[in-house]
Amino acid sequence: MRYADLFGATRREAPRDIESINGQLLYRGGFVDQTAAGIYTWLPLGVRVLERVERIVREEMAAVGAQEIIMPKLHPKEYWEQTGRWDRVDVLFKLESRTGKSYALGASHEEIVTPLAQKFIHSYRDLPKAVYQIQTKFRDELRAKGGVLRGREFGMKDCYSFHATREDFLQYYDQMLVAYRRVFERCGLTATRVRASGGDFTENISDEFHVETPSGEDTLRICDACRIGVNVEIAATQQACSTCGGALRETTGIEVGNTFDIDTKYSGAINFTYTDEAGVAQPVIMGCYGIGTTRLVGAIVEAHHDEAGIRWPASVAPLAAHVVVVVPRDAEKRVRVMGAAQDLMSQLSHAGIEALLDDREDTSTGAKFADADLIGIPVRIVVSDRALGEGGVEVKYRDAAEGSVQPRETVVAALVEAKGRTH
Ligand code: ATP
Ligand code: MG
């Protein structure tokens, strides 16, 4: 892909109302555009990152046997009335059709998924089941200042599981915690599990996953020994770790996901039951598990950046390499350098490595380097007359201070090897 052909270039400055680091860097790097506060367009580079994050989520959902579906975004009012949430959920966007029928824009999908599952789950033989979707959610958030961390329209993976017994649910919940840990790790994040319920065993379980960053909206108290914490909003008075009794460290975090024991809250509301082995109707037990996919991209930027720009972990980088051509003025040298860049691009493409080629002639090398740092692709490869003279191209990792000249083949082989490690 040529930088010059890319729809959506880098920008020197972000508008003043984009205050957060992730919002500024994603805007300036050409990953997103802001249509209005909390409403974003994802540009080609941003879509690439989002797709890589979503792919990781899909793989880990498949690993716990969850099947992908796509539910509607437009929800008839009756669905939300059945659970009493039409009037209770303050962030619900509501609209009316020409004929006076009322709808909500999906803020969450329990209201849709529960009656859906009721159509297919009748007997204990149909259980357990889990479905998920990755989809746009709409919420009338009062404050939408955190860049893509808090959108009024945003991407979420929401998964729902259905069980015959509490035991079965609890076992699945533990599997989901493992899947969540893997998703965040694979995205290059250290997420801490934060107990969101009070810890009383008669209460429903719920956990949040937080990425610690200075910009996090939530105040947490974390036990570093157990790598578990509490949300101050919920457990304001807790001072010691409930597992080891150790001291808790106060910090701030971004909630990238959560897992809920919703038990029979929604199944009960619509009398969703299954017949057990004895032929007796029993309530279906449910779990619900969310990950903010667009927020995850923002959290990655908050966790991985420096003054110059983003430093994408290889697993979610928009492309694997950023090829910068130092275009010589001399015509003969120019042909040689441009030719070498083309050769490198086709070698990379044959090896299955996606690279961004910046061969702009009207832009200084310094500006191209600044763009490469801002965009944050993990490996920068400079094709120049000087490096060619030294027998190769200059390779510099985004997180290293210095680069080194290496033969083209070595560079391609290293990228192929790195790709093998991140997949
Ligand atoms: P928050 O407390 O941050 O508002 P929430 O408790 O409302 O989150 P859920 O309704 O459980 O969150 O949604 C699941 C996940 O979706 C959250 O863990 C978060 O990662 C993401 N999410 C929630 N609201 C937003 C938003 N406005 N913009 C982007 N992502 C969001
Ligand atoms: Mg919320």
mmCIF file of N, CA and C in Angstrom, residues 236-336:
data_model
loop_
_atom_site.group_PDB
_atom_site.id
_atom_site.type_symbol
_atom_site.label_atom_id
_atom_site.label_comp_id
_atom_site.label_asym_id
_atom_site.label_seq_id
_atom_site.Cartn_x
_atom_site.Cartn_y
_atom_site.Cartn_z
ATOM 1 N N ALA A 236 -15.767 1.158 48.147
ATOM 2 C CA ALA A 236 -15.078 2.377 48.580
ATOM 3 C C ALA A 236 -14.250 2.188 49.847
ATOM 4 N N THR A 237 -14.677 1.267 50.691
ATOM 5 C CA THR A 237 -13.997 1.165 51.992
ATOM 6 C C THR A 237 -12.960 0.058 52.052
ATOM 7 N N GLN A 238 -12.918 -0.778 51.015
ATOM 8 C CA GLN A 238 -11.984 -1.916 51.089
ATOM 9 C C GLN A 238 -10.532 -1.443 51.026
ATOM 10 N N GLN A 239 -9.733 -1.809 52.017
ATOM 11 C CA GLN A 239 -8.342 -1.350 52.088
ATOM 12 C C GLN A 239 -7.333 -2.465 51.882
ATOM 13 N N ALA A 240 -7.765 -3.729 52.064
ATOM 14 C CA ALA A 240 -6.826 -4.848 51.945
ATOM 15 C C ALA A 240 -7.336 -5.860 50.928
ATOM 16 N N CYS A 241 -6.415 -6.653 50.392
ATOM 17 C CA CYS A 241 -6.773 -7.664 49.391
ATOM 18 C C CYS A 241 -7.618 -8.757 50.044
ATOM 19 N N SER A 242 -8.748 -9.091 49.438
ATOM 20 C CA SER A 242 -9.631 -10.087 50.051
ATOM 21 C C SER A 242 -9.060 -11.499 49.903
ATOM 22 N N THR A 243 -8.054 -11.673 49.039
ATOM 23 C CA THR A 243 -7.453 -12.993 48.855
ATOM 24 C C THR A 243 -6.264 -13.197 49.799
ATOM 25 N N CYS A 244 -5.299 -12.227 49.807
ATOM 26 C CA CYS A 244 -4.083 -12.437 50.607
ATOM 27 C C CYS A 244 -3.971 -11.484 51.794
ATOM 28 N N GLY A 245 -4.895 -10.532 51.896
ATOM 29 C CA GLY A 245 -4.852 -9.603 53.025
ATOM 30 C C GLY A 245 -3.831 -8.490 52.868
ATOM 31 N N GLY A 246 -3.093 -8.522 51.754
ATOM 32 C CA GLY A 246 -2.038 -7.530 51.522
ATOM 33 C C GLY A 246 -2.587 -6.147 51.219
ATOM 34 N N ALA A 247 -1.664 -5.187 51.182
ATOM 35 C CA ALA A 247 -2.042 -3.797 50.930
ATOM 36 C C ALA A 247 -2.469 -3.609 49.475
ATOM 37 N N LEU A 248 -3.372 -2.660 49.266
ATOM 38 C CA LEU A 248 -3.826 -2.356 47.908
ATOM 39 C C LEU A 248 -3.208 -1.043 47.439
ATOM 40 N N ARG A 249 -2.836 -1.033 46.177
ATOM 41 C CA ARG A 249 -2.243 0.174 45.581
ATOM 42 C C ARG A 249 -3.337 0.890 44.789
ATOM 43 N N GLU A 250 -3.478 2.211 45.022
ATOM 44 C CA GLU A 250 -4.525 2.943 44.298
ATOM 45 C C GLU A 250 -4.003 3.440 42.956
ATOM 46 N N THR A 251 -4.803 3.269 41.935
ATOM 47 C CA THR A 251 -4.387 3.631 40.580
ATOM 48 C C THR A 251 -5.636 3.928 39.742
ATOM 49 N N THR A 252 -5.424 4.272 38.469
ATOM 50 C CA THR A 252 -6.589 4.489 37.602
ATOM 51 C C THR A 252 -6.540 3.534 36.417
ATOM 52 N N GLY A 253 -7.694 3.167 35.934
ATOM 53 C CA GLY A 253 -7.750 2.186 34.857
ATOM 54 C C GLY A 253 -8.841 2.473 33.843
ATOM 55 N N ILE A 254 -8.678 1.837 32.687
ATOM 56 C CA ILE A 254 -9.691 1.882 31.628
ATOM 57 C C ILE A 254 -10.374 0.523 31.620
ATOM 58 N N GLU A 255 -11.692 0.516 31.748
ATOM 59 C CA GLU A 255 -12.417 -0.760 31.711
ATOM 60 C C GLU A 255 -12.539 -1.221 30.258
ATOM 61 N N VAL A 256 -11.808 -2.285 29.906
ATOM 62 C CA VAL A 256 -11.862 -2.760 28.521
ATOM 63 C C VAL A 256 -12.852 -3.904 28.343
ATOM 64 N N GLY A 257 -13.266 -4.496 29.455
ATOM 65 C CA GLY A 257 -14.234 -5.569 29.321
ATOM 66 C C GLY A 257 -14.854 -5.890 30.662
ATOM 67 N N ASN A 258 -15.933 -6.641 30.613
ATOM 68 C CA ASN A 258 -16.529 -7.102 31.869
ATOM 69 C C ASN A 258 -17.300 -8.386 31.658
ATOM 70 N N THR A 259 -17.501 -9.080 32.741
ATOM 71 C CA THR A 259 -18.207 -10.362 32.694
ATOM 72 C C THR A 259 -19.256 -10.344 33.807
ATOM 73 N N PHE A 260 -20.447 -10.790 33.476
ATOM 74 C CA PHE A 260 -21.577 -10.702 34.419
ATOM 75 C C PHE A 260 -22.297 -12.021 34.552
ATOM 76 N N ASP A 261 -22.689 -12.249 35.754
ATOM 77 C CA ASP A 261 -23.577 -13.354 36.086
ATOM 78 C C ASP A 261 -24.970 -12.739 36.081
ATOM 79 N N ILE A 262 -25.744 -12.961 34.995
ATOM 80 C CA ILE A 262 -27.075 -12.334 34.995
ATOM 81 C C ILE A 262 -28.154 -13.327 35.397
ATOM 82 N N ASP A 263 -27.702 -14.559 35.672
ATOM 83 C CA ASP A 263 -28.576 -15.558 36.282
ATOM 84 C C ASP A 263 -29.919 -15.648 35.540
ATOM 85 N N THR A 264 -31.019 -15.374 36.217
ATOM 86 C CA THR A 264 -32.328 -15.508 35.557
ATOM 87 C C THR A 264 -32.986 -14.134 35.380
ATOM 88 N N LYS A 265 -32.168 -13.067 35.482
ATOM 89 C CA LYS A 265 -32.733 -11.724 35.393
ATOM 90 C C LYS A 265 -33.529 -11.522 34.094
ATOM 91 N N TYR A 266 -32.943 -11.901 32.969
ATOM 92 C CA TYR A 266 -33.631 -11.687 31.686
ATOM 93 C C TYR A 266 -34.496 -12.872 31.285
ATOM 94 N N SER A 267 -34.025 -14.096 31.568
ATOM 95 C CA SER A 267 -34.837 -15.266 31.224
ATOM 96 C C SER A 267 -36.127 -15.243 32.038
ATOM 97 N N GLY A 268 -36.014 -14.841 33.316
ATOM 98 C CA GLY A 268 -37.199 -14.767 34.178
ATOM 99 C C GLY A 268 -38.218 -13.753 33.666
ATOM 100 N N ALA A 269 -37.709 -12.646 33.114
ATOM 101 C CA ALA A 269 -38.604 -11.573 32.647
ATOM 102 C C ALA A 269 -39.508 -12.024 31.507
ATOM 103 N N ILE A 270 -39.051 -13.016 30.727
ATOM 104 C CA ILE A 270 -39.889 -13.474 29.612
ATOM 105 C C ILE A 270 -40.278 -14.944 29.769
ATOM 106 N N ASN A 271 -40.097 -15.463 30.982
ATOM 107 C CA ASN A 271 -40.449 -16.847 31.293
ATOM 108 C C ASN A 271 -39.776 -17.834 30.325
ATOM 109 N N PHE A 272 -38.494 -17.663 30.174
ATOM 110 C CA PHE A 272 -37.691 -18.533 29.296
ATOM 111 C C PHE A 272 -37.205 -19.715 30.135
ATOM 112 N N THR A 273 -37.786 -20.874 29.869
ATOM 113 C CA THR A 273 -37.418 -22.077 30.630
ATOM 114 C C THR A 273 -37.025 -23.206 29.682
ATOM 115 N N TYR A 274 -36.412 -24.246 30.244
ATOM 116 C CA TYR A 274 -36.132 -25.485 29.487
ATOM 117 C C TYR A 274 -36.700 -26.632 30.303
ATOM 118 N N THR A 275 -36.946 -27.759 29.655
ATOM 119 C CA THR A 275 -37.408 -28.924 30.425
ATOM 120 C C THR A 275 -36.226 -29.796 30.796
ATOM 121 N N ASP A 276 -36.117 -30.100 32.078
ATOM 122 C CA ASP A 276 -34.999 -30.917 32.553
ATOM 123 C C ASP A 276 -35.263 -32.396 32.281
ATOM 124 N N GLU A 277 -34.343 -33.256 32.720
ATOM 125 C CA GLU A 277 -34.454 -34.693 32.411
ATOM 126 C C GLU A 277 -35.724 -35.318 32.966
ATOM 127 N N ALA A 278 -36.236 -34.725 34.023
ATOM 128 C CA ALA A 278 -37.460 -35.252 34.632
ATOM 129 C C ALA A 278 -38.717 -34.661 33.981
ATOM 130 N N GLY A 279 -38.492 -33.806 32.952
ATOM 131 C CA GLY A 279 -39.637 -33.206 32.262
ATOM 132 C C GLY A 279 -40.212 -31.985 32.967
ATOM 133 N N VAL A 280 -39.439 -31.446 33.922
ATOM 134 C CA VAL A 280 -39.895 -30.280 34.686
ATOM 135 C C VAL A 280 -39.301 -28.992 34.087
ATOM 136 N N ALA A 281 -40.117 -27.958 33.988
ATOM 137 C CA ALA A 281 -39.630 -26.672 33.456
ATOM 138 C C ALA A 281 -38.716 -25.987 34.471
ATOM 139 N N GLN A 282 -37.537 -25.551 33.994
ATOM 140 C CA GLN A 282 -36.555 -24.893 34.865
ATOM 141 C C GLN A 282 -36.112 -23.586 34.203
ATOM 142 N N PRO A 283 -35.808 -22.562 35.002
ATOM 143 C CA PRO A 283 -35.336 -21.302 34.398
ATOM 144 C C PRO A 283 -33.949 -21.469 33.767
ATOM 145 N N VAL A 284 -33.734 -20.817 32.645
ATOM 146 C CA VAL A 284 -32.421 -20.848 31.993
ATOM 147 C C VAL A 284 -31.513 -19.826 32.699
ATOM 148 N N ILE A 285 -30.291 -20.269 33.015
ATOM 149 C CA ILE A 285 -29.311 -19.413 33.697
ATOM 150 C C ILE A 285 -28.443 -18.747 32.626
ATOM 151 N N MET A 286 -28.211 -17.453 32.777
ATOM 152 C CA MET A 286 -27.446 -16.751 31.735
ATOM 153 C C MET A 286 -26.208 -16.030 32.275
ATOM 154 N N GLY A 287 -25.215 -15.912 31.379
ATOM 155 C CA GLY A 287 -24.042 -15.085 31.646
ATOM 156 C C GLY A 287 -23.909 -14.094 30.511
ATOM 157 N N CYS A 288 -23.252 -12.990 30.757
ATOM 158 C CA CYS A 288 -23.101 -11.960 29.728
ATOM 159 C C CYS A 288 -21.697 -11.388 29.826
ATOM 160 N N TYR A 289 -21.037 -11.202 28.676
ATOM 161 C CA TYR A 289 -19.607 -10.891 28.674
ATOM 162 C C TYR A 289 -19.323 -9.846 27.597
ATOM 163 N N GLY A 290 -18.845 -8.680 28.004
ATOM 164 C CA GLY A 290 -18.614 -7.607 27.033
ATOM 165 C C GLY A 290 -17.150 -7.233 26.909
ATOM 166 N N ILE A 291 -16.775 -6.834 25.699
ATOM 167 C CA ILE A 291 -15.454 -6.223 25.479
ATOM 168 C C ILE A 291 -15.682 -5.035 24.551
ATOM 169 N N GLY A 292 -15.189 -3.882 24.931
ATOM 170 C CA GLY A 292 -15.321 -2.711 24.055
ATOM 171 C C GLY A 292 -14.223 -2.783 22.999
ATOM 172 N N THR A 293 -14.578 -3.135 21.765
ATOM 173 C CA THR A 293 -13.546 -3.337 20.732
ATOM 174 C C THR A 293 -12.921 -2.008 20.297
ATOM 175 N N THR A 294 -13.745 -0.979 20.122
ATOM 176 C CA THR A 294 -13.163 0.314 19.738
ATOM 177 C C THR A 294 -12.429 0.923 20.937
ATOM 178 N N ARG A 295 -12.987 0.738 22.140
ATOM 179 C CA ARG A 295 -12.295 1.230 23.337
ATOM 180 C C ARG A 295 -10.947 0.529 23.501
ATOM 181 N N LEU A 296 -10.901 -0.753 23.138
ATOM 182 C CA LEU A 296 -9.655 -1.508 23.241
ATOM 183 C C LEU A 296 -8.564 -0.859 22.384
ATOM 184 N N VAL A 297 -8.922 -0.414 21.184
ATOM 185 C CA VAL A 297 -7.948 0.267 20.323
ATOM 186 C C VAL A 297 -7.437 1.532 21.028
ATOM 187 N N GLY A 298 -8.346 2.280 21.645
ATOM 188 C CA GLY A 298 -7.952 3.478 22.379
ATOM 189 C C GLY A 298 -7.063 3.143 23.570
ATOM 190 N N ALA A 299 -7.381 2.065 24.264
ATOM 191 C CA ALA A 299 -6.596 1.655 25.435
ATOM 192 C C ALA A 299 -5.189 1.230 25.009
ATOM 193 N N ILE A 300 -5.086 0.582 23.853
ATOM 194 C CA ILE A 300 -3.767 0.180 23.342
ATOM 195 C C ILE A 300 -2.918 1.430 23.096
ATOM 196 N N VAL A 301 -3.528 2.459 22.514
ATOM 197 C CA VAL A 301 -2.787 3.707 22.255
ATOM 198 C C VAL A 301 -2.393 4.376 23.571
ATOM 199 N N GLU A 302 -3.307 4.388 24.533
ATOM 200 C CA GLU A 302 -2.979 5.000 25.833
ATOM 201 C C GLU A 302 -1.800 4.269 26.484
ATOM 202 N N ALA A 303 -1.731 2.961 26.280
ATOM 203 C CA ALA A 303 -0.672 2.164 26.923
ATOM 204 C C ALA A 303 0.622 2.135 26.106
ATOM 205 N N HIS A 304 0.521 2.367 24.805
ATOM 206 C CA HIS A 304 1.696 2.241 23.930
ATOM 207 C C HIS A 304 1.892 3.467 23.045
ATOM 208 N N HIS A 305 2.518 4.489 23.593
ATOM 209 C CA HIS A 305 2.830 5.673 22.781
ATOM 210 C C HIS A 305 4.013 6.392 23.421
ATOM 211 N N ASP A 306 4.591 7.309 22.677
ATOM 212 C CA ASP A 306 5.576 8.231 23.258
ATOM 213 C C ASP A 306 5.306 9.611 22.672
ATOM 214 N N GLU A 307 6.225 10.570 22.863
ATOM 215 C CA GLU A 307 5.966 11.937 22.400
ATOM 216 C C GLU A 307 5.792 11.988 20.880
ATOM 217 N N ALA A 308 6.431 11.049 20.177
ATOM 218 C CA ALA A 308 6.403 11.098 18.716
ATOM 219 C C ALA A 308 5.150 10.460 18.119
ATOM 220 N N GLY A 309 4.489 9.610 18.878
ATOM 221 C CA GLY A 309 3.300 8.967 18.327
ATOM 222 C C GLY A 309 2.999 7.618 18.943
ATOM 223 N N ILE A 310 2.280 6.807 18.148
ATOM 224 C CA ILE A 310 1.816 5.498 18.631
ATOM 225 C C ILE A 310 2.935 4.466 18.487
ATOM 226 N N ARG A 311 2.919 3.463 19.340
ATOM 227 C CA ARG A 311 3.841 2.325 19.205
ATOM 228 C C ARG A 311 3.008 1.056 19.242
ATOM 229 N N TRP A 312 2.437 0.702 18.104
ATOM 230 C CA TRP A 312 1.527 -0.454 18.063
ATOM 231 C C TRP A 312 2.251 -1.746 18.411
ATOM 232 N N PRO A 313 1.668 -2.568 19.265
ATOM 233 C CA PRO A 313 2.179 -3.927 19.412
ATOM 234 C C PRO A 313 2.022 -4.628 18.051
ATOM 235 N N ALA A 314 2.976 -5.491 17.694
ATOM 236 C CA ALA A 314 2.958 -6.124 16.369
ATOM 237 C C ALA A 314 1.635 -6.844 16.091
ATOM 238 N N SER A 315 1.027 -7.395 17.137
ATOM 239 C CA SER A 315 -0.192 -8.201 16.955
ATOM 240 C C SER A 315 -1.370 -7.395 16.420
ATOM 241 N N VAL A 316 -1.366 -6.081 16.597
ATOM 242 C CA VAL A 316 -2.508 -5.271 16.158
ATOM 243 C C VAL A 316 -2.100 -4.128 15.227
ATOM 244 N N ALA A 317 -0.820 -4.080 14.862
ATOM 245 C CA ALA A 317 -0.336 -2.994 14.001
ATOM 246 C C ALA A 317 -1.089 -3.005 12.675
ATOM 247 N N PRO A 318 -1.357 -1.812 12.107
ATOM 248 C CA PRO A 318 -2.133 -1.763 10.859
ATOM 249 C C PRO A 318 -1.423 -2.471 9.706
ATOM 250 N N LEU A 319 -0.091 -2.338 9.665
ATOM 251 C CA LEU A 319 0.721 -3.060 8.686
ATOM 252 C C LEU A 319 1.994 -3.461 9.416
ATOM 253 N N ALA A 320 2.749 -4.420 8.830
ATOM 254 C CA ALA A 320 3.904 -4.958 9.556
ATOM 255 C C ALA A 320 5.154 -4.105 9.387
ATOM 256 N N ALA A 321 5.235 -3.361 8.279
ATOM 257 C CA ALA A 321 6.450 -2.579 8.042
ATOM 258 C C ALA A 321 6.104 -1.274 7.338
ATOM 259 N N HIS A 322 6.910 -0.259 7.614
ATOM 260 C CA HIS A 322 6.722 1.063 7.006
ATOM 261 C C HIS A 322 7.990 1.365 6.202
ATOM 262 N N VAL A 323 7.877 1.317 4.895
ATOM 263 C CA VAL A 323 9.038 1.533 4.031
ATOM 264 C C VAL A 323 9.106 3.005 3.638
ATOM 265 N N VAL A 324 10.182 3.657 4.042
ATOM 266 C CA VAL A 324 10.369 5.069 3.705
ATOM 267 C C VAL A 324 11.481 5.174 2.655
ATOM 268 N N VAL A 325 11.177 5.832 1.561
ATOM 269 C CA VAL A 325 12.178 6.004 0.517
ATOM 270 C C VAL A 325 12.781 7.404 0.623
ATOM 271 N N VAL A 326 14.100 7.459 0.722
ATOM 272 C CA VAL A 326 14.796 8.749 0.666
ATOM 273 C C VAL A 326 15.076 8.996 -0.813
ATOM 274 N N VAL A 327 14.246 9.841 -1.411
ATOM 275 C CA VAL A 327 14.314 10.001 -2.869
ATOM 276 C C VAL A 327 15.470 10.933 -3.253
ATOM 277 N N PRO A 328 16.469 10.412 -3.997
ATOM 278 C CA PRO A 328 17.605 11.262 -4.389
ATOM 279 C C PRO A 328 17.189 12.266 -5.473
ATOM 280 N N ARG A 329 17.902 13.396 -5.507
ATOM 281 C CA ARG A 329 17.662 14.380 -6.562
ATOM 282 C C ARG A 329 18.245 13.906 -7.895
ATOM 283 N N ASP A 330 19.405 13.296 -7.806
ATOM 284 C CA ASP A 330 20.098 12.804 -8.988
ATOM 285 C C ASP A 330 19.255 11.730 -9.704
ATOM 286 N N ALA A 331 19.039 11.937 -11.028
ATOM 287 C CA ALA A 331 18.095 11.099 -11.773
ATOM 288 C C ALA A 331 18.489 9.617 -11.761
ATOM 289 N N GLU A 332 19.768 9.370 -11.953
ATOM 290 C CA GLU A 332 20.232 7.976 -12.036
ATOM 291 C C GLU A 332 20.058 7.252 -10.697
ATOM 292 N N LYS A 333 20.488 7.957 -9.639
ATOM 293 C CA LYS A 333 20.346 7.394 -8.281
ATOM 294 C C LYS A 333 18.871 7.191 -7.943
ATOM 295 N N ARG A 334 18.082 8.157 -8.400
ATOM 296 C CA ARG A 334 16.648 8.103 -8.118
ATOM 297 C C ARG A 334 16.047 6.805 -8.666
ATOM 298 N N VAL A 335 16.414 6.475 -9.919
ATOM 299 C CA VAL A 335 15.908 5.247 -10.558
ATOM 300 C C VAL A 335 16.336 4.018 -9.745
ATOM 301 N N ARG A 336 17.604 4.046 -9.300
ATOM 302 C CA ARG A 336 18.129 2.898 -8.557
ATOM 303 C C ARG A 336 17.413 2.717 -7.210
#
